[in-house]
Short mmCIF file of C-alpha atoms in Angstrom, two decimals:
data_model
loop_
_atom_site.label_atom_id
_atom_site.label_comp_id
_atom_site.label_asym_id
_atom_site.label_seq_id
_atom_site.Cartn_x
_atom_site.Cartn_y
_atom_site.Cartn_z
CA MET A 1 -9.43 2.34 10.16
CA ALA A 2 -9.18 6.06 9.44
CA SER A 3 -11.90 7.93 7.59
CA LEU A 4 -11.44 8.30 3.86
CA ASN A 5 -9.76 11.46 2.65
CA VAL A 6 -11.35 11.27 -0.77
CA GLY A 7 -10.55 14.80 -1.97
CA ASN A 8 -6.84 14.39 -1.34
CA LEU A 9 -6.96 10.98 -3.01
CA GLY A 10 -8.72 12.37 -6.08
CA GLU A 11 -6.20 15.17 -6.51
CA TYR A 12 -3.35 12.70 -6.15
CA LEU A 13 -4.89 10.31 -8.70
CA ARG A 14 -5.41 13.12 -11.20
CA GLU A 15 -1.77 14.21 -10.76
CA GLN A 16 -0.53 10.62 -11.22
CA ARG A 17 -2.73 10.14 -14.29
CA ARG A 18 -1.45 13.32 -15.89
CA THR A 19 2.16 12.41 -15.08
CA ALA A 20 1.57 9.06 -16.80
CA GLN A 21 0.12 11.01 -19.75
CA LEU A 22 -3.15 9.08 -19.65
CA SER A 23 -6.58 10.44 -20.36
CA LEU A 24 -9.35 9.73 -17.89
CA ARG A 25 -10.84 7.26 -20.38
CA GLN A 26 -7.50 5.47 -20.90
CA LEU A 27 -6.97 5.04 -17.17
CA ALA A 28 -10.55 3.89 -16.64
CA ASP A 29 -10.13 1.26 -19.38
CA ALA A 30 -6.78 0.09 -18.02
CA ALA A 31 -8.16 -0.15 -14.47
CA GLY A 32 -11.40 -1.84 -15.50
CA VAL A 33 -13.67 0.84 -14.05
CA SER A 34 -16.14 3.15 -15.76
CA ASN A 35 -15.06 6.56 -16.97
CA PRO A 36 -17.77 8.40 -14.94
CA TYR A 37 -16.86 6.46 -11.78
CA LEU A 38 -13.16 7.33 -12.10
CA SER A 39 -14.09 10.96 -12.75
CA GLN A 40 -16.17 11.00 -9.56
CA ILE A 41 -13.24 9.55 -7.59
CA GLU A 42 -10.91 12.23 -8.95
CA ARG A 43 -13.39 14.95 -8.00
CA GLY A 44 -13.73 13.56 -4.48
CA LEU A 45 -17.37 12.52 -4.92
CA ARG A 46 -16.91 8.75 -4.56
CA LYS A 47 -15.15 6.53 -2.04
CA PRO A 48 -13.43 3.73 -3.95
CA SER A 49 -12.96 0.29 -2.45
CA ALA A 50 -9.50 -1.12 -1.77
CA GLU A 51 -10.02 -3.41 -4.77
CA VAL A 52 -10.68 -0.47 -7.11
CA LEU A 53 -7.68 1.38 -5.70
CA GLN A 54 -5.55 -1.69 -6.36
CA GLN A 55 -6.73 -1.83 -9.98
CA VAL A 56 -6.05 1.90 -10.48
CA ALA A 57 -2.61 1.59 -8.88
CA LYS A 58 -1.74 -1.29 -11.18
CA ALA A 59 -2.87 0.70 -14.22
CA LEU A 60 -0.79 3.70 -13.08
CA ARG A 61 2.14 1.44 -12.15
CA ILE A 62 2.32 2.84 -8.64
CA SER A 63 2.10 1.22 -5.20
CA ALA A 64 -1.42 0.27 -4.12
CA GLU A 65 -0.31 0.92 -0.54
CA THR A 66 0.39 4.55 -1.47
CA LEU A 67 -3.23 4.90 -2.60
CA TYR A 68 -4.45 3.15 0.56
CA VAL A 69 -2.57 5.71 2.65
CA ARG A 70 -3.98 8.58 0.58
CA ALA A 71 -7.48 7.16 1.04
CA GLY A 72 -7.00 6.73 4.78
CA ILE A 73 -7.34 2.93 4.59
CA LEU A 74 -3.76 2.33 5.73
CA ASP A 75 -1.47 4.46 7.85
CA GLU A 76 2.01 5.47 6.71
CA ARG A 77 3.88 3.13 9.09
CA GLU A 78 1.85 0.12 7.99
CA ARG A 79 2.57 0.96 4.35
CA ASP A 80 6.30 1.23 4.96
CA GLU A 81 6.35 -2.14 6.70
CA LEU A 82 4.31 -3.82 3.96
CA GLU A 83 6.51 -2.39 1.22
CA THR A 84 9.68 -3.48 3.01
CA ARG A 85 8.34 -7.01 3.38
CA ALA A 86 7.21 -7.09 -0.26
CA VAL A 87 10.62 -6.02 -1.53
CA ILE A 88 12.35 -8.69 0.53
CA LEU A 89 9.93 -11.41 -0.62
CA ALA A 90 10.17 -10.35 -4.27
CA ASP A 91 13.99 -10.36 -4.43
CA PRO A 92 14.98 -13.14 -6.86
CA SER A 93 18.64 -13.05 -5.80
CA ILE A 94 18.02 -14.65 -2.39
CA ASN A 95 16.42 -18.00 -1.59
CA GLU A 96 13.31 -18.59 0.55
CA ARG A 97 15.26 -19.49 3.68
CA GLN A 98 17.32 -16.31 3.37
CA LYS A 99 14.15 -14.26 2.88
CA GLN A 100 12.64 -15.70 6.07
CA VAL A 101 15.82 -15.05 8.05
CA LEU A 102 15.98 -11.49 6.73
CA LEU A 103 12.33 -10.91 7.71
CA GLN A 104 13.05 -12.27 11.20
CA ILE A 105 16.00 -9.90 11.56
CA TYR A 106 13.83 -7.03 10.32
CA GLU A 107 11.16 -7.90 12.90
CA SER A 108 13.73 -8.13 15.69
CA PHE A 109 15.01 -4.63 14.84
CA ARG A 110 11.43 -3.31 14.76
CA LYS A 111 10.77 -4.92 18.13
CA GLU A 112 13.99 -3.50 19.57
CA ASN A 113 12.98 -0.03 18.37
CA GLY A 114 9.44 -0.26 19.77
CA SER A 115 7.47 -1.24 16.66
CA ASP A 116 6.11 -4.52 18.05
CA THR A 117 3.47 -6.26 15.96
CA ASP A 118 1.68 -9.61 15.81
CA ASP A 119 1.62 -11.75 12.68
CA ASP A 120 -1.60 -9.99 11.68
CA GLY A 121 0.08 -6.57 11.91
CA THR A 122 -1.43 -5.47 15.24
CA ARG A 123 0.62 -4.27 18.17
CA THR A 124 0.67 -6.64 21.13
CA ALA A 125 -0.56 -5.30 24.47
CA ASP A 126 2.57 -6.28 26.41
CA GLY A 127 5.02 -5.37 23.66
CA SER A 128 5.78 -9.00 22.84
CA ASP A 129 5.56 -10.49 19.40
CA ALA A 130 3.01 -13.26 19.99
CA GLY A 131 3.70 -16.47 18.12
CA ASN A 132 7.01 -15.48 16.55
CA PRO A 133 10.24 -17.07 17.72
CA SER A 134 12.90 -14.58 18.67
CA VAL A 135 15.87 -14.19 16.39
#
């Protein structure tokens, strides 16, 4: 896990809050955190947990993964993969079997292009996708 880039995160949160036209107090209330704590995060003085970031993201109506990347908890490639999977799984116009097939195709393309990962999101040592049947 990368070290937290709290200053960059704080600046980003402040920008998102202002874009949403929310006061610090309004965002703190919506996220369920204290006003002073949120202020300290925005000023780069505190390192929020993933849970707090998730609550703030929900209140701002932005992706929690985006905040995780800004905080250094998640790298950009992991975020992109998680968001792609989430969009596929959330699509109400396709059934569960179709979602699973689409995810398998997605994984096969990632494997073909050198982005091999295990079910837990870690790259396999030999480049194989342990435990997943090939498509």
